[in-house]
Amino acid sequence: MYKDLKGYKVLITGGSSGLGLAMAEQLLSEGASVMITARGEERLLAAEASLAAKGYDVCSCPMDVTDEASVAKAAALAEERFGCLDMVVCDAGIGGNAPALKGLAPGYRALDVPVEAVRQVVGTNLIGFFTTVKYFVPLMEKQGRGRLLYVSTSTSTMTREGQVPYGPSKAGAEAMAIILSQELKDKGITVNIICPGGFTDTAMAPDGALDFMIKSGRPVLKPTVMNSLISWLASPDAEGVTGQKFVGKDFAPPAKIREV
Ligand SMILES: NC(=O)c1ccc[n+]([C@@H]2O[C@H](COP(=O)([O-])OP(=O)(O)OC[C@H]3O[C@@H](n4cnc5c(N)ncnc54)[C@H](OP(=O)(O)O)[C@@H]3O)[C@@H](O)[C@H]2O)c1
């Protein structure tokens, strides 16, 4: 579709696996230069090597979004390598132990969740997003333009039983994304929320979830579900589009945009 991303510089958190890795490959295949980041170095380096073997302009940097010093270090490396950024995809996230699917763990209650588990999930999905924005958005501000994306979940997931702490962590991050879309508008930076639109077969799935989905005849999405959406969001056609939420599964350009 869009094949002209040569010179387009992208940073993807959580780029070593699942949706982040698939979006990295999609943008790379269109000519972009992409830095992928994540905590686990082994998986990160393996992802980088497999993309580089296809001839793509990819690099990686270990980074933990819950560790401010690590984010600051990665941002400095991105600046050294790229000078500035055209797109930042905030994909890094964890599910915690929430069963996520009604029926998988019927007895699961928010009140039984340890406070530390809530802290961890919110620390990654919400505060980690904030920390990423704080250190990487200046690399877009430098050139007076850029596109910031937050990888969220379906709106129904945020308030569904069994979704504490994951759902509320994503709801908070979406609120932050909308605020940022307003505050960054006059800096030429757009901020949008994206999500796959259903259960996606990645490493994040809780134990037994994939089997449960298949046995109960429910749809299972592939990480490539974001391909046409991420391409469009990086393209000139998405110029000025901000403060929106897009669902990968339902997306077909021209975009069907819905307010959040
Ligand atoms: N799978 C689904 O059904 C689904 C549905 C809706 C939304 N999402 C969202 O999609 C995003 C990607 O998830 P996924 O499904 O692709 O799962 P995944 O395959 O587990 O990918 C998660 C990525 O985030 C990284 N990560 C986790 N914690 C991190 C941290 N503290 N700092 C930096 N990187 C970190 C992981 O690498 P390390 O562990 O090595 O750090 C990995 O690269 C998440 O935000 C998730 O909430 C997923």
Short mmCIF file of C-alpha atoms and ligand atoms in Angstrom, two decimals:
data_model
loop_
_atom_site.label_atom_id
_atom_site.label_comp_id
_atom_site.label_asym_id
_atom_site.label_seq_id
_atom_site.Cartn_x
_atom_site.Cartn_y
_atom_site.Cartn_z
CA MET A 1 0.00 0.00 0.00
CA TYR A 2 2.26 2.82 1.24
CA LYS A 3 5.81 2.08 0.18
CA ASP A 4 7.62 5.31 0.69
CA LEU A 5 8.88 5.47 4.26
CA LYS A 6 12.53 5.90 3.37
CA GLY A 7 14.10 8.30 5.89
CA TYR A 8 11.13 7.88 8.28
CA LYS A 9 12.45 7.24 11.80
CA VAL A 10 10.44 5.19 14.26
CA LEU A 11 10.89 4.10 17.86
CA ILE A 12 8.78 1.17 19.09
CA THR A 13 8.64 0.15 22.75
CA GLY A 14 7.81 -3.52 23.21
CA GLY A 15 9.19 -4.14 19.73
CA SER A 16 10.69 -7.54 20.52
CA SER A 17 7.46 -9.51 20.39
CA GLY A 18 3.82 -9.74 19.35
CA LEU A 19 2.09 -6.61 18.08
CA GLY A 20 5.15 -4.37 18.49
CA LEU A 21 7.34 -6.70 16.46
CA ALA A 22 4.70 -7.06 13.74
CA MET A 23 4.30 -3.27 13.48
CA ALA A 24 8.08 -2.88 13.33
CA GLU A 25 8.27 -5.33 10.44
CA GLN A 26 5.44 -3.63 8.59
CA LEU A 27 7.05 -0.17 8.80
CA LEU A 28 10.49 -1.58 7.96
CA SER A 29 9.07 -3.33 4.90
CA GLU A 30 7.95 0.09 3.66
CA GLY A 31 11.43 1.54 4.01
CA ALA A 32 11.36 3.07 7.51
CA SER A 33 14.30 2.99 9.93
CA VAL A 34 13.14 1.45 13.19
CA MET A 35 14.61 1.16 16.69
CA ILE A 36 12.93 -1.57 18.73
CA THR A 37 13.16 -1.63 22.52
CA ALA A 38 12.17 -4.04 25.30
CA ARG A 39 13.59 -5.40 28.57
CA GLY A 40 14.68 -8.94 27.65
CA GLU A 41 17.90 -8.62 25.68
CA GLU A 42 17.94 -12.14 24.28
CA ARG A 43 14.53 -11.86 22.63
CA LEU A 44 15.25 -8.28 21.57
CA LEU A 45 18.50 -9.20 19.85
CA ALA A 46 16.86 -12.21 18.19
CA ALA A 47 14.08 -9.97 16.84
CA GLU A 48 16.61 -7.43 15.59
CA ALA A 49 18.68 -10.16 13.91
CA SER A 50 15.67 -11.70 12.18
CA LEU A 51 14.59 -8.30 10.81
CA ALA A 52 18.12 -7.33 9.81
CA ALA A 53 18.45 -10.65 7.95
CA LYS A 54 15.61 -9.46 5.71
CA GLY A 55 17.68 -6.41 4.78
CA TYR A 56 15.74 -3.92 6.91
CA ASP A 57 17.21 -0.84 8.60
CA VAL A 58 16.59 -1.95 12.18
CA CYS A 59 18.44 -1.41 15.44
CA SER A 60 17.61 -2.18 19.05
CA CYS A 61 18.19 -0.86 22.54
CA PRO A 62 17.32 -2.56 25.82
CA MET A 63 14.89 -0.40 27.75
CA ASP A 64 12.54 -0.89 30.68
CA VAL A 65 9.68 1.61 30.63
CA THR A 66 9.37 1.33 34.42
CA ASP A 67 12.97 2.50 34.87
CA GLU A 68 13.38 6.20 34.12
CA ALA A 69 17.16 6.00 33.81
CA SER A 70 16.85 3.22 31.23
CA VAL A 71 14.32 5.24 29.21
CA ALA A 72 16.56 8.33 29.36
CA LYS A 73 19.52 6.26 28.14
CA ALA A 74 17.54 4.79 25.24
CA ALA A 75 16.28 8.25 24.25
CA ALA A 76 19.86 9.52 24.19
CA LEU A 77 20.85 6.60 21.97
CA ALA A 78 17.91 7.23 19.62
CA GLU A 79 18.93 10.89 19.37
CA GLU A 80 22.52 9.92 18.62
CA ARG A 81 21.42 7.46 15.94
CA PHE A 82 18.48 9.29 14.35
CA GLY A 83 18.76 12.94 15.44
CA CYS A 84 14.98 13.15 15.64
CA LEU A 85 11.96 10.85 15.40
CA ASP A 86 8.93 10.83 13.08
CA MET A 87 6.90 8.27 15.02
CA VAL A 88 6.91 6.79 18.52
CA VAL A 89 4.81 3.67 19.09
CA CYS A 90 4.19 3.00 22.80
CA ASP A 91 3.41 -0.69 22.68
CA ALA A 92 5.21 -2.04 25.78
CA GLY A 93 2.66 -3.56 28.10
CA ILE A 94 1.88 -6.40 30.47
CA GLY A 95 -1.36 -8.10 31.36
CA GLY A 96 -0.53 -9.02 34.94
CA ASN A 97 -2.35 -12.08 36.15
CA ALA A 98 -5.82 -10.97 35.11
CA PRO A 99 -7.46 -13.87 33.27
CA ALA A 100 -8.77 -11.32 30.78
CA LEU A 101 -11.41 -13.66 29.44
CA LYS A 102 -14.75 -14.28 31.06
CA GLY A 103 -14.98 -18.00 31.70
CA LEU A 104 -11.25 -18.64 31.95
CA ALA A 105 -11.13 -17.92 35.70
CA PRO A 106 -14.71 -17.35 36.88
CA GLY A 107 -13.78 -16.79 40.55
CA TYR A 108 -11.31 -13.98 39.85
CA ARG A 109 -12.12 -10.80 41.79
CA ALA A 110 -10.49 -7.39 41.83
CA LEU A 111 -10.37 -7.45 45.63
CA ASP A 112 -8.12 -10.51 45.59
CA VAL A 113 -5.46 -8.84 43.44
CA PRO A 114 -2.32 -7.97 45.44
CA VAL A 115 -1.60 -4.25 45.57
CA GLU A 116 1.88 -4.95 44.21
CA ALA A 117 0.38 -6.55 41.08
CA VAL A 118 -1.70 -3.42 40.48
CA ARG A 119 1.40 -1.28 40.97
CA GLN A 120 3.33 -3.35 38.44
CA VAL A 121 0.68 -3.24 35.72
CA VAL A 122 -0.12 0.44 36.19
CA GLY A 123 3.62 1.14 36.43
CA THR A 124 4.17 -0.44 33.03
CA ASN A 125 1.03 0.36 31.04
CA LEU A 126 0.32 3.87 32.34
CA ILE A 127 3.40 5.32 34.05
CA GLY A 128 5.68 3.57 31.54
CA PHE A 129 3.75 5.29 28.75
CA PHE A 130 4.18 8.64 30.50
CA THR A 131 7.92 8.07 30.97
CA THR A 132 8.34 7.10 27.31
CA VAL A 133 6.48 10.23 26.22
CA LYS A 134 8.53 12.43 28.53
CA TYR A 135 11.84 11.32 27.02
CA PHE A 136 10.97 10.56 23.38
CA VAL A 137 8.45 13.26 22.44
CA PRO A 138 11.22 15.92 22.60
CA LEU A 139 12.84 14.08 19.65
CA MET A 140 9.69 14.81 17.64
CA GLU A 141 9.34 18.34 19.01
CA LYS A 142 12.85 19.03 17.72
CA GLN A 143 11.64 18.90 14.14
CA GLY A 144 8.20 20.38 14.81
CA ARG A 145 6.28 17.27 13.76
CA GLY A 146 5.68 13.69 14.77
CA ARG A 147 3.15 10.96 15.42
CA LEU A 148 2.70 9.38 18.83
CA LEU A 149 0.72 6.15 19.14
CA TYR A 150 -0.44 4.32 22.24
CA VAL A 151 -1.27 0.64 21.91
CA SER A 152 -4.36 0.08 24.04
CA THR A 153 -7.15 -2.42 24.29
CA SER A 154 -10.79 -2.57 23.27
CA THR A 155 -12.90 -0.09 25.21
CA SER A 156 -15.14 -2.90 26.53
CA THR A 157 -12.09 -4.60 28.11
CA MET A 158 -11.43 -1.62 30.34
CA THR A 159 -14.51 -2.10 32.47
CA ARG A 160 -15.17 -5.82 32.09
CA GLU A 161 -15.15 -8.12 35.14
CA GLY A 162 -11.82 -9.82 35.65
CA GLN A 163 -9.88 -6.94 34.13
CA VAL A 164 -8.36 -5.37 37.24
CA PRO A 165 -5.66 -4.09 37.01
CA TYR A 166 -5.14 -4.35 33.21
CA GLY A 167 -8.35 -2.59 32.08
CA PRO A 168 -8.01 0.46 34.34
CA SER A 169 -4.31 0.81 33.45
CA LYS A 170 -5.25 1.08 29.76
CA ALA A 171 -8.17 3.43 30.50
CA GLY A 172 -5.82 5.78 32.34
CA ALA A 173 -3.31 5.66 29.50
CA GLU A 174 -6.03 6.47 26.96
CA ALA A 175 -7.05 9.50 29.03
CA MET A 176 -3.42 10.60 29.03
CA ALA A 177 -3.18 10.13 25.26
CA ILE A 178 -6.20 12.37 24.70
CA ILE A 179 -4.77 15.08 26.96
CA LEU A 180 -1.45 14.84 25.11
CA SER A 181 -3.22 15.12 21.76
CA GLN A 182 -4.52 18.53 22.87
CA GLU A 183 -1.32 19.73 24.48
CA LEU A 184 0.92 18.70 21.57
CA LYS A 185 -1.32 19.89 18.75
CA ASP A 186 0.46 23.21 18.30
CA LYS A 187 3.83 21.41 18.30
CA GLY A 188 2.81 19.52 15.15
CA ILE A 189 2.59 16.22 17.02
CA THR A 190 -0.45 14.01 16.64
CA VAL A 191 -1.45 11.47 19.30
CA ASN A 192 -3.68 8.51 18.56
CA ILE A 193 -4.72 5.29 20.28
CA ILE A 194 -4.66 1.97 18.48
CA CYS A 195 -5.78 -1.51 19.47
CA PRO A 196 -6.15 -4.86 17.70
CA GLY A 197 -9.88 -5.26 18.44
CA GLY A 198 -9.85 -8.62 20.20
CA PHE A 199 -7.76 -11.43 21.62
CA THR A 200 -4.48 -11.56 19.73
CA ASP A 201 -2.18 -14.55 19.80
CA THR A 202 0.94 -13.16 21.49
CA ALA A 203 3.16 -13.93 24.46
CA MET A 204 0.90 -11.79 26.64
CA ALA A 205 -1.98 -14.29 26.61
CA PRO A 206 -2.57 -15.78 30.07
CA ASP A 207 -1.96 -19.52 30.49
CA GLY A 208 -4.64 -21.56 28.79
CA ALA A 209 -6.17 -18.55 27.04
CA LEU A 210 -5.40 -19.60 23.47
CA ASP A 211 -6.84 -23.10 24.05
CA PHE A 212 -9.87 -21.57 25.71
CA MET A 213 -10.48 -19.24 22.77
CA ILE A 214 -10.13 -22.00 20.19
CA LYS A 215 -12.24 -24.53 22.09
CA SER A 216 -15.00 -22.02 22.71
CA GLY A 217 -15.02 -21.04 19.01
CA ARG A 218 -14.02 -17.42 19.62
CA PRO A 219 -11.94 -15.43 17.15
CA VAL A 220 -8.18 -15.24 17.59
CA LEU A 221 -6.37 -12.39 15.85
CA LYS A 222 -2.79 -12.46 14.57
CA PRO A 223 -0.29 -9.69 15.47
CA THR A 224 -0.31 -8.64 11.80
CA VAL A 225 -3.87 -7.35 12.40
CA MET A 226 -2.30 -3.88 12.82
CA ASN A 227 -0.51 -3.84 9.45
CA SER A 228 -2.75 -1.67 7.32
CA LEU A 229 -3.56 0.63 10.26
CA ILE A 230 0.07 1.33 11.19
CA SER A 231 0.95 1.89 7.52
CA TRP A 232 -1.83 4.40 7.16
CA LEU A 233 -0.93 6.20 10.38
CA ALA A 234 2.63 6.66 9.12
CA SER A 235 1.43 7.86 5.72
CA PRO A 236 0.72 11.40 4.47
CA ASP A 237 -2.99 10.47 4.43
CA ALA A 238 -3.02 10.56 8.24
CA GLU A 239 -1.60 14.10 8.39
CA GLY A 240 -3.30 16.08 11.17
CA VAL A 241 -5.36 13.14 12.45
CA THR A 242 -5.20 13.32 16.24
CA GLY A 243 -7.07 12.38 19.42
CA GLN A 244 -8.68 9.32 17.81
CA LYS A 245 -8.95 5.63 18.58
CA PHE A 246 -8.52 3.09 15.79
CA VAL A 247 -9.23 -0.63 15.81
CA GLY A 248 -6.83 -2.72 13.70
CA LYS A 249 -9.31 -5.50 12.96
CA ASP A 250 -11.91 -3.06 11.58
CA PHE A 251 -9.56 -0.71 9.81
CA ALA A 252 -9.60 -0.29 6.08
CA PRO A 253 -8.40 2.92 4.49
CA PRO A 254 -9.97 5.39 4.04
CA ALA A 255 -10.19 5.38 7.81
CA LYS A 256 -13.38 5.07 9.74
CA ILE A 257 -12.52 7.42 12.59
CA ARG A 258 -14.37 7.41 15.85
CA GLU A 259 -14.15 9.90 18.70
CA VAL A 260 -13.07 8.65 22.13
N1 LIG B 1 -2.48 -9.65 22.82
C1 LIG B 1 -3.66 -9.08 22.93
O1 LIG B 1 -4.71 -9.74 22.86
C2 LIG B 1 -3.74 -7.58 23.11
C3 LIG B 1 -5.00 -6.99 22.96
C4 LIG B 1 -5.11 -5.61 23.12
C5 LIG B 1 -4.00 -4.86 23.40
N2 LIG B 1 -2.78 -5.45 23.56
C6 LIG B 1 -1.64 -4.59 23.89
O2 LIG B 1 -0.63 -4.76 22.91
C7 LIG B 1 0.63 -4.41 23.47
C8 LIG B 1 1.65 -5.46 23.06
O3 LIG B 1 1.32 -6.69 23.67
P1 LIG B 1 1.43 -8.10 22.93
O4 LIG B 1 0.09 -8.70 22.97
O5 LIG B 1 2.12 -7.94 21.65
O6 LIG B 1 2.30 -8.90 24.01
P2 LIG B 1 3.82 -9.38 24.02
O7 LIG B 1 4.08 -10.25 22.84
O8 LIG B 1 4.01 -9.93 25.39
O9 LIG B 1 4.65 -8.04 23.84
C9 LIG B 1 4.86 -7.14 24.90
C10 LIG B 1 6.13 -6.37 24.62
O10 LIG B 1 6.31 -5.38 25.64
C11 LIG B 1 7.61 -5.53 26.22
N3 LIG B 1 7.57 -5.09 27.60
C12 LIG B 1 6.84 -5.58 28.63
N4 LIG B 1 7.12 -4.90 29.75
C13 LIG B 1 8.04 -3.95 29.43
C14 LIG B 1 8.73 -2.96 30.15
N5 LIG B 1 8.56 -2.78 31.48
N6 LIG B 1 9.59 -2.15 29.49
C15 LIG B 1 9.80 -2.32 28.16
N7 LIG B 1 9.20 -3.24 27.42
C16 LIG B 1 8.33 -4.06 28.05
C17 LIG B 1 7.90 -7.03 26.05
O11 LIG B 1 9.30 -7.36 26.11
P3 LIG B 1 10.04 -7.67 27.50
O12 LIG B 1 9.12 -8.52 28.31
O13 LIG B 1 11.31 -8.34 27.10
O14 LIG B 1 10.28 -6.33 28.11
C18 LIG B 1 7.37 -7.26 24.63
O15 LIG B 1 8.30 -6.78 23.68
C19 LIG B 1 0.41 -4.28 24.99
O16 LIG B 1 0.41 -2.93 25.36
C20 LIG B 1 -0.95 -4.91 25.19
O17 LIG B 1 -1.62 -4.37 26.28
C21 LIG B 1 -2.63 -6.80 23.41
#
